[in-house]
Coordinates of N, CA and C in Angstrom, one line a residue:
L454 N 134.8 120.6 37.2 CA 133.4 120.4 37.6 C 132.8 119.3 36.7
T455 N 133.0 119.4 35.4 CA 132.3 118.5 34.5 C 132.8 117.1 34.7
S456 N 134.1 116.9 34.9 CA 134.7 115.6 35.1 C 134.1 114.9 36.4
R457 N 133.9 115.7 37.4 CA 133.3 115.2 38.6 C 131.8 114.7 38.4
L458 N 131.1 115.4 37.6 CA 129.7 115.0 37.2 C 129.7 113.7 36.4
I459 N 130.7 113.6 35.5 CA 130.8 112.4 34.7 C 131.1 111.2 35.6
V460 N 132.0 111.4 36.5 CA 132.4 110.3 37.5 C 131.2 109.9 38.3
D461 N 130.4 110.9 38.8 CA 129.2 110.6 39.6 C 128.2 109.8 38.8
L462 N 128.0 110.3 37.6 CA 127.0 109.6 36.7 C 127.4 108.1 36.4
L463 N 128.6 107.9 36.2 CA 129.1 106.5 35.9 C 129.0 105.7 37.2
T464 N 129.3 106.3 38.3 CA 129.2 105.5 39.6 C 127.7 105.1 39.8
I465 N 126.8 106.0 39.6 CA 125.4 105.7 39.7 C 124.9 104.7 38.8
A466 N 125.4 104.7 37.5 CA 125.0 103.8 36.5 C 125.5 102.4 36.9
V467 N 126.7 102.3 37.4 CA 127.3 101.0 37.7 C 126.6 100.4 38.9
T468 N 126.4 101.2 40.0 CA 125.7 100.7 41.2 C 124.3 100.3 40.9
S469 N 123.6 101.1 40.1 CA 122.2 100.8 39.8 C 122.1 99.5 39.0
A470 N 123.0 99.2 38.2 CA 123.0 97.9 37.4 C 123.2 96.8 38.4
E471 N 124.1 96.9 39.4 CA 124.3 95.9 40.3 C 123.1 95.6 41.2
V472 N 122.4 96.7 41.6 CA 121.2 96.6 42.4 C 120.1 95.9 41.6
S473 N 120.0 96.3 40.3 CA 119.0 95.8 39.4 C 119.3 94.3 39.2
G474 N 120.5 93.9 39.1 CA 120.9 92.4 38.9 C 120.5 91.6 40.2
Q475 N 120.7 92.2 41.3 CA 120.4 91.6 42.6 C 118.9 91.5 42.7
Y476 N 118.2 92.5 42.3 CA 116.7 92.5 42.3 C 116.1 91.4 41.4
D477 N 116.7 91.3 40.2 CA 116.3 90.2 39.3 C 116.5 88.9 39.9
S478 N 117.6 88.7 40.6 CA 117.9 87.4 41.2 C 116.9 87.1 42.3
V479 N 116.6 88.1 43.1 CA 115.6 87.8 44.2 C 114.2 87.5 43.6
L480 N 113.9 88.2 42.5 CA 112.6 88.0 41.8 C 112.6 86.6 41.3
K481 N 113.6 86.1 40.6 CA 113.7 84.8 40.0 C 113.6 83.7 41.1
Q482 N 114.2 84.0 42.3 CA 114.1 83.1 43.4 C 112.6 83.0 43.9
K483 N 112.0 84.1 44.0 CA 110.6 84.1 44.4 C 109.7 83.4 43.4
L484 N 109.9 83.6 42.1 CA 109.1 82.9 41.1 C 109.4 81.4 41.1
A485 N 110.6 81.0 41.3 CA 110.9 79.6 41.4 C 110.2 79.0 42.7
A486 N 110.2 79.8 43.8 CA 109.5 79.3 45.0 C 108.0 79.1 44.7
V487 N 107.4 80.1 44.0 CA 106.0 80.0 43.7 C 105.7 78.8 42.8
S488 N 106.6 78.6 41.8 CA 106.4 77.4 40.9 C 106.6 76.1 41.7
S489 N 107.5 76.0 42.6 CA 107.7 74.7 43.3 C 106.5 74.6 44.3
Y490 N 106.0 75.7 44.8 CA 104.8 75.6 45.7 C 103.6 75.1 45.0
I491 N 103.4 75.5 43.7 CA 102.3 75.0 42.9 C 102.5 73.6 42.6
D492 N 103.7 73.1 42.3 CA 104.0 71.7 42.0 C 103.7 70.8 43.2
E493 N 103.9 71.3 44.4 CA 103.7 70.5 45.6 C 102.2 70.6 46.1
H494 N 101.6 71.7 45.9 CA 100.2 71.9 46.5 C 99.1 72.1 45.4
F495 N 99.3 71.6 44.2 CA 98.4 71.8 43.1 C 97.0 71.2 43.4
S496 N 96.9 70.2 44.3 CA 95.6 69.6 44.5 C 94.8 70.4 45.6
E497 N 95.4 71.4 46.2 CA 94.7 72.3 47.1 C 94.1 73.4 46.4
D498 N 93.3 74.2 47.1 CA 92.7 75.4 46.5 C 93.7 76.5 46.5
I499 N 94.3 76.8 45.4 CA 95.4 77.9 45.3 C 94.7 79.1 44.7
T500 N 94.8 80.2 45.4 CA 94.3 81.5 44.8 C 95.5 82.4 44.6
L501 N 95.3 83.4 43.7 CA 96.3 84.4 43.4 C 96.5 85.3 44.7
D502 N 95.4 85.6 45.4 CA 95.6 86.4 46.6 C 96.4 85.7 47.6
G503 N 96.2 84.4 47.8 CA 96.9 83.6 48.7 C 98.4 83.5 48.4
L504 N 98.7 83.3 47.1 CA 100.1 83.3 46.6 C 100.8 84.6 46.9
S505 N 100.1 85.7 46.5 CA 100.7 87.0 46.7 C 101.0 87.3 48.2
A506 N 100.0 86.9 49.1 CA 100.2 87.1 50.5 C 101.4 86.2 51.0
S507 N 101.4 85.0 50.6 CA 102.5 84.1 51.1 C 103.9 84.5 50.7
F508 N 104.0 85.0 49.5 CA 105.3 85.3 48.9 C 105.6 86.8 48.9
Y509 N 104.8 87.6 49.6 CA 105.0 89.1 49.8 C 105.3 89.8 48.4
I510 N 104.4 89.6 47.5 CA 104.5 90.2 46.2 C 103.1 90.6 45.7
S511 N 103.0 91.7 45.0 CA 101.7 92.1 44.4 C 101.2 91.1 43.4
K512 N 99.9 90.8 43.5 CA 99.4 89.7 42.6 C 99.5 90.1 41.2
Y513 N 99.4 91.4 40.8 CA 99.5 91.9 39.5 C 100.9 91.7 38.9
Y514 N 101.8 92.1 39.8 CA 103.3 92.0 39.4 C 103.6 90.5 39.3
L515 N 103.1 89.7 40.2 CA 103.4 88.3 40.2 C 102.9 87.6 38.9
T516 N 101.7 87.9 38.5 CA 101.2 87.3 37.3 C 101.9 87.7 36.1
R517 N 102.3 89.0 36.0 CA 103.0 89.5 34.9 C 104.4 88.9 34.8
E518 N 105.1 88.9 35.9 CA 106.5 88.4 35.8 C 106.5 86.9 35.7
Y519 N 105.6 86.2 36.3 CA 105.5 84.7 36.1 C 105.3 84.3 34.7
K520 N 104.4 85.0 34.0 CA 104.1 84.8 32.6 C 105.3 85.1 31.8
K521 N 106.0 86.2 32.1 CA 107.2 86.6 31.3 C 108.3 85.6 31.5
T522 N 108.5 85.1 32.7 CA 109.6 84.1 33.0 C 109.3 82.7 32.5
Y523 N 108.1 82.2 32.7 CA 107.8 80.8 32.4 C 107.0 80.6 31.1
G524 N 106.5 81.7 30.6 CA 105.7 81.5 29.3 C 104.3 81.0 29.4
R525 N 103.8 80.9 30.6 CA 102.4 80.5 30.9 C 102.0 81.2 32.2
T526 N 100.7 81.2 32.3 CA 100.1 81.9 33.5 C 100.2 80.9 34.7
I527 N 100.0 81.4 35.9 CA 99.9 80.6 37.1 C 98.8 79.6 37.0
F528 N 97.6 80.1 36.5 CA 96.5 79.3 36.3 C 96.8 78.1 35.4
Q529 N 97.5 78.4 34.3 CA 97.8 77.3 33.3 C 98.8 76.3 34.0
H530 N 99.7 76.8 34.8 CA 100.6 75.9 35.5 C 99.8 74.9 36.5
I531 N 98.9 75.5 37.2 CA 98.1 74.7 38.1 C 97.3 73.6 37.4
I532 N 96.6 74.0 36.3 CA 95.8 73.1 35.5 C 96.7 72.0 34.9
T533 N 97.9 72.4 34.4 CA 98.8 71.4 33.8 C 99.2 70.4 34.9
A534 N 99.6 70.9 36.1 CA 100.0 70.0 37.2 C 98.9 69.0 37.5
R535 N 97.7 69.5 37.6 CA 96.5 68.7 37.9 C 96.2 67.7 36.9
I536 N 96.3 68.1 35.6 CA 96.1 67.1 34.5 C 97.1 66.0 34.5
N537 N 98.4 66.4 34.7 CA 99.5 65.4 34.7 C 99.3 64.4 35.8
Y538 N 98.8 64.9 37.0 CA 98.6 63.9 38.1 C 97.4 63.1 37.7
G539 N 96.4 63.6 37.1 CA 95.2 62.9 36.7 C 95.6 61.8 35.7
K540 N 96.5 62.1 34.8 CA 97.0 61.1 33.8 C 97.6 59.9 34.5
Q541 N 98.4 60.2 35.5 CA 99.1 59.1 36.3 C 98.0 58.3 37.0
L542 N 97.0 58.9 37.6 CA 96.0 58.1 38.3 C 95.1 57.3 37.3
L543 N 94.9 57.9 36.1 CA 94.1 57.2 35.1 C 94.9 55.9 34.6
R544 N 96.2 56.1 34.5 CA 97.0 55.0 34.0 C 97.2 53.9 35.0
F545 N 97.5 54.3 36.2 CA 98.0 53.3 37.2 C 97.0 52.9 38.3
T546 N 95.8 53.5 38.3 CA 94.8 53.1 39.3 C 93.5 52.7 38.6
D547 N 92.6 52.2 39.3 CA 91.3 51.8 38.8 C 90.2 52.8 39.4
K548 N 90.6 53.9 39.9 CA 89.7 54.9 40.6 C 88.8 55.4 39.5
S549 N 87.6 55.8 39.9 CA 86.7 56.5 39.0 C 87.1 57.9 38.6
V550 N 86.6 58.4 37.5 CA 87.0 59.7 37.1 C 86.6 60.7 38.1
E551 N 85.5 60.5 38.8 CA 85.0 61.5 39.8 C 86.0 61.5 41.0
E552 N 86.5 60.4 41.4 CA 87.5 60.3 42.5 C 88.8 61.0 42.0
I553 N 89.2 60.7 40.8 CA 90.5 61.3 40.3 C 90.3 62.8 40.2
A554 N 89.2 63.3 39.8 CA 89.0 64.7 39.7 C 89.1 65.4 41.1
Q555 N 88.5 64.7 42.1 CA 88.7 65.2 43.5 C 90.1 65.2 44.0
L556 N 90.8 64.1 43.7 CA 92.2 64.0 44.1 C 93.1 65.0 43.4
C557 N 92.8 65.4 42.2 CA 93.6 66.4 41.5 C 93.3 67.8 41.9
G558 N 92.2 68.0 42.6 CA 91.9 69.4 43.1 C 90.8 70.0 42.3
F559 N 90.1 69.3 41.4 CA 89.0 69.8 40.7 C 87.7 69.5 41.6
N560 N 86.9 70.5 41.7 CA 85.7 70.3 42.5 C 84.6 69.7 41.7
D561 N 84.7 69.7 40.4 CA 83.7 69.2 39.5 C 84.2 68.3 38.5
Q562 N 83.7 67.1 38.4 CA 84.2 66.1 37.4 C 84.0 66.5 36.0
S563 N 83.0 67.2 35.6 CA 82.8 67.6 34.3 C 83.8 68.7 33.9
Y564 N 84.2 69.5 34.8 CA 85.2 70.5 34.5 C 86.6 69.8 34.3
F565 N 86.8 68.8 35.2 CA 88.1 68.1 35.0 C 88.1 67.4 33.6
A566 N 87.0 66.8 33.2 CA 86.9 66.1 31.9 C 87.1 67.1 30.8
R567 N 86.5 68.3 30.9 CA 86.7 69.3 29.8 C 88.1 69.7 29.7
Q568 N 88.7 70.0 30.9 CA 90.1 70.5 30.9 C 91.1 69.3 30.4
F569 N 90.7 68.1 30.8 CA 91.6 67.0 30.3 C 91.5 66.8 28.8
K570 N 90.3 66.9 28.3 CA 90.1 66.7 26.8 C 90.8 67.9 26.1
K571 N 90.7 69.1 26.6 CA 91.4 70.3 26.0 C 92.9 70.1 26.0
A572 N 93.4 69.5 27.1 CA 94.9 69.4 27.2 C 95.4 68.2 26.4
E573 N 94.7 67.1 26.4 CA 95.2 65.8 25.9 C 94.6 65.5 24.5
G574 N 93.4 66.1 24.2 CA 92.8 65.7 22.9 C 92.0 64.4 23.0
L575 N 91.9 63.8 24.2 CA 91.2 62.6 24.4 C 90.3 62.7 25.7
T576 N 89.3 61.9 25.7 CA 88.5 61.9 27.0 C 89.3 61.1 28.0
C577 N 88.8 61.2 29.2 CA 89.5 60.4 30.3 C 89.4 58.9 30.0
F578 N 88.3 58.4 29.6 CA 88.1 57.0 29.3 C 89.0 56.5 28.1
A579 N 89.0 57.4 27.1 CA 89.9 57.0 25.9 C 91.3 57.0 26.3
Y580 N 91.8 57.9 27.2 CA 93.1 57.9 27.6 C 93.4 56.7 28.4
R581 N 92.5 56.3 29.3 CA 92.7 55.1 30.1 C 92.8 53.8 29.2
R582 N 91.9 53.8 28.2 CA 91.9 52.6 27.3 C 93.2 52.6 26.5
N583 N 93.7 53.7 26.0 CA 95.0 53.8 25.3 C 96.1 53.4 26.2
A584 N 96.1 53.8 27.5 CA 97.2 53.5 28.4 C 97.2 52.0 28.7
D585 N 96.0 51.4 28.8 CA 96.0 49.9 29.0 C 96.5 49.2 27.7
N586 N 96.3 49.7 26.5 CA 96.8 49.1 25.3 C 98.3 49.3 25.3
R587 N 98.8 50.4 25.7 CA 100.3 50.7 25.7 C 101.0 49.8 26.7
K588 N 100.3 49.4 27.8 CA 101.0 48.5 28.7 C 101.2 47.1 28.1
R589 N 100.3 46.7 27.2 CA 100.4 45.4 26.6 C 101.3 45.4 25.4
Q590 N 101.5 46.5 24.7 CA 102.3 46.6 23.5 C 103.4 47.6 23.6
K591 N 104.4 47.4 24.4 CA 105.4 48.3 24.5 C 106.4 48.1 23.4
C592 N 106.6 49.2 22.6 CA 107.7 49.1 21.6 C 108.7 50.1 22.0
F593 N 109.9 49.9 21.5 CA 111.0 50.8 21.8 C 111.9 50.9 20.6
R594 N 112.8 51.9 20.6 CA 113.7 52.1 19.6 C 115.0 51.4 19.9
C595 N 115.6 50.8 18.9 CA 116.9 50.1 19.0 C 118.0 51.1 19.3
K596 N 118.8 50.9 20.3 CA 119.8 51.9 20.7 C 120.9 51.9 19.6
V597 N 121.1 50.8 18.9 CA 122.2 50.8 17.9 C 121.8 51.4 16.6
C598 N 120.7 51.0 16.0 CA 120.3 51.5 14.7 C 119.2 52.5 14.7
R599 N 118.6 52.9 15.8 CA 117.6 53.9 16.0 C 116.3 53.6 15.2
I600 N 116.1 52.3 14.9 CA 114.8 51.9 14.2 C 113.9 51.3 15.2
V601 N 112.7 51.5 15.1 CA 111.7 50.9 16.1 C 111.8 49.4 16.0
C602 N 112.0 48.8 17.2 CA 112.1 47.3 17.3 C 110.8 46.7 17.7
R603 N 110.8 45.4 17.8 CA 109.6 44.6 18.2 C 109.4 44.8 19.7
R604 N 108.4 44.2 20.2 CA 108.1 44.3 21.6 C 109.3 43.9 22.4
V605 N 109.3 44.4 23.7 CA 110.4 44.1 24.6 C 110.6 42.6 24.8
C606 N 109.5 41.9 25.0 CA 109.7 40.5 25.2 C 110.3 39.7 24.0
E607 N 110.0 40.2 22.8 CA 110.6 39.6 21.6 C 112.0 39.9 21.5
R608 N 112.4 41.1 21.9 CA 113.8 41.6 21.9 C 114.6 40.7 22.8
R609 N 114.1 40.5 24.0 CA 114.8 39.7 25.0 C 115.1 38.3 24.5
H610 N 114.2 37.8 23.6 CA 114.4 36.4 23.1 C 115.4 36.4 21.9
G611 N 116.0 37.6 21.5 CA 117.0 37.6 20.5 C 116.4 37.6 19.1
L612 N 115.2 38.1 18.8 CA 114.7 38.1 17.5 C 115.1 39.3 16.7
G613 N 115.8 40.3 17.3 CA 116.4 41.4 16.6 C 115.5 42.5 16.2
C614 N 116.1 43.3 15.4 CA 115.5 44.6 15.0 C 114.6 44.4 13.8
V615 N 113.5 45.1 13.8 CA 112.6 45.0 12.7 C 113.2 45.7 11.4
G616 N 113.8 46.8 11.6 CA 114.3 47.6 10.5 C 115.5 46.9 9.8
C617 N 116.5 46.6 10.6 CA 117.8 46.1 9.9 C 117.9 44.6 10.0
K618 N 117.0 43.9 10.7 CA 117.0 42.4 10.8 C 118.3 41.9 11.6
E619 N 118.9 42.8 12.3 CA 120.1 42.4 13.1 C 119.7 42.3 14.6
D620 N 120.3 41.4 15.3 CA 120.1 41.3 16.7 C 121.2 42.0 17.4
H621 N 122.1 42.6 16.7 CA 123.2 43.4 17.1 C 124.2 42.7 18.1
T622 N 124.2 41.4 17.9 CA 125.2 40.6 18.6 C 126.2 39.9 17.5
G623 N 126.0 40.3 16.3 CA 126.8 39.8 15.2 C 126.0 38.7 14.4
N624 N 124.9 38.2 14.9 CA 124.2 37.2 14.2 C 123.0 37.9 13.5
N625 N 122.7 37.4 12.3 CA 121.6 37.9 11.5 C 120.4 37.2 12.0
S626 N 119.3 37.9 12.3 CA 118.1 37.3 12.7 C 117.4 36.5 11.6
E627 N 117.8 36.7 10.4 CA 117.2 35.9 9.3 C 117.7 34.5 9.3
N628 N 118.8 34.2 10.0 CA 119.4 32.9 10.2 C 118.5 32.1 11.2
K629 N 117.7 32.7 12.0 CA 116.8 32.0 12.9 C 115.9 31.1 12.0
T630 N 115.3 30.2 12.6 CA 114.3 29.3 11.9 C 113.2 30.1 11.4
S631 N 112.7 29.8 10.2 CA 111.6 30.6 9.6 C 110.4 30.3 10.4
E632 N 110.3 29.2 11.1 CA 109.1 29.0 11.9 C 108.9 30.0 13.0
N633 N 110.0 30.4 13.7 CA 109.9 31.5 14.7 C 109.5 32.8 14.1
S634 N 110.1 33.1 13.0 CA 109.8 34.4 12.4 C 108.3 34.5 11.9
K635 N 107.7 33.4 11.5 CA 106.3 33.4 11.1 C 105.4 33.6 12.2
K636 N 105.7 33.1 13.4 CA 104.8 33.2 14.6 C 104.7 34.6 15.1
I637 N 105.8 35.4 15.0 CA 105.9 36.7 15.6 C 105.7 37.7 14.6
T638 N 104.8 38.6 14.8 CA 104.6 39.8 13.9 C 105.1 41.0 14.6
P639 N 105.7 41.9 13.8 CA 106.3 43.1 14.5 C 105.1 44.0 15.0
M640 N 105.4 44.5 16.2 CA 104.4 45.4 16.8 C 104.9 46.9 16.7
V641 N 104.8 47.4 15.5 CA 105.3 48.8 15.3 C 104.1 49.7 15.3
P642 N 104.1 50.7 16.2 CA 103.0 51.6 16.2 C 103.1 52.5 15.0
K643 N 102.0 53.1 14.6 CA 101.9 54.0 13.5 C 102.7 55.2 13.7
L644 N 102.9 55.6 14.9 CA 103.7 56.8 15.3 C 105.1 56.7 14.7
F645 N 105.7 55.5 14.8 CA 107.1 55.4 14.4 C 107.3 54.8 13.0
A646 N 106.2 54.5 12.4 CA 106.4 53.8 11.1 C 107.1 54.8 10.1
V647 N 108.0 54.2 9.3 CA 108.8 55.0 8.4 C 108.2 54.9 7.0

């Protein structure tokens, strides 16, 4: 009789673990679907009630499991997606901040500006100004020596690497005429300065 009970208990334990694993898999699929839905529809009005109704899951359970799985709340995910889209629009368009706020899904420009500054540490206008400056002064790291090199246009002309003075073709950039090297000053941002 006792051996039969042990066998039954072990059978229940094994089958419940399999069911639990399947349930976790289904939950992860639902959470991934919620996440991709947010990524695609962030500019629309997304509510927790709407998400829970669409994905057939309790809103309380959804928020708890989403935070546990992704490390941030659904609201934080929506705000992050909207701010990232706003950054793209600020960089690559000339639209006003009010238009960008509307396109990102914010009903209020001042709320967008507050959230943007909280996320980026810069105002929208400062971000746009910095983005314009970055377009003009693109620096990159040398793939060979991993030291920050001069601007892309200077690299294409074979002036070489700022750090090691090599153009990595076997020629030393110091052999170039001193007249060329006096004209061009390295454009190394403070971020990468050693």
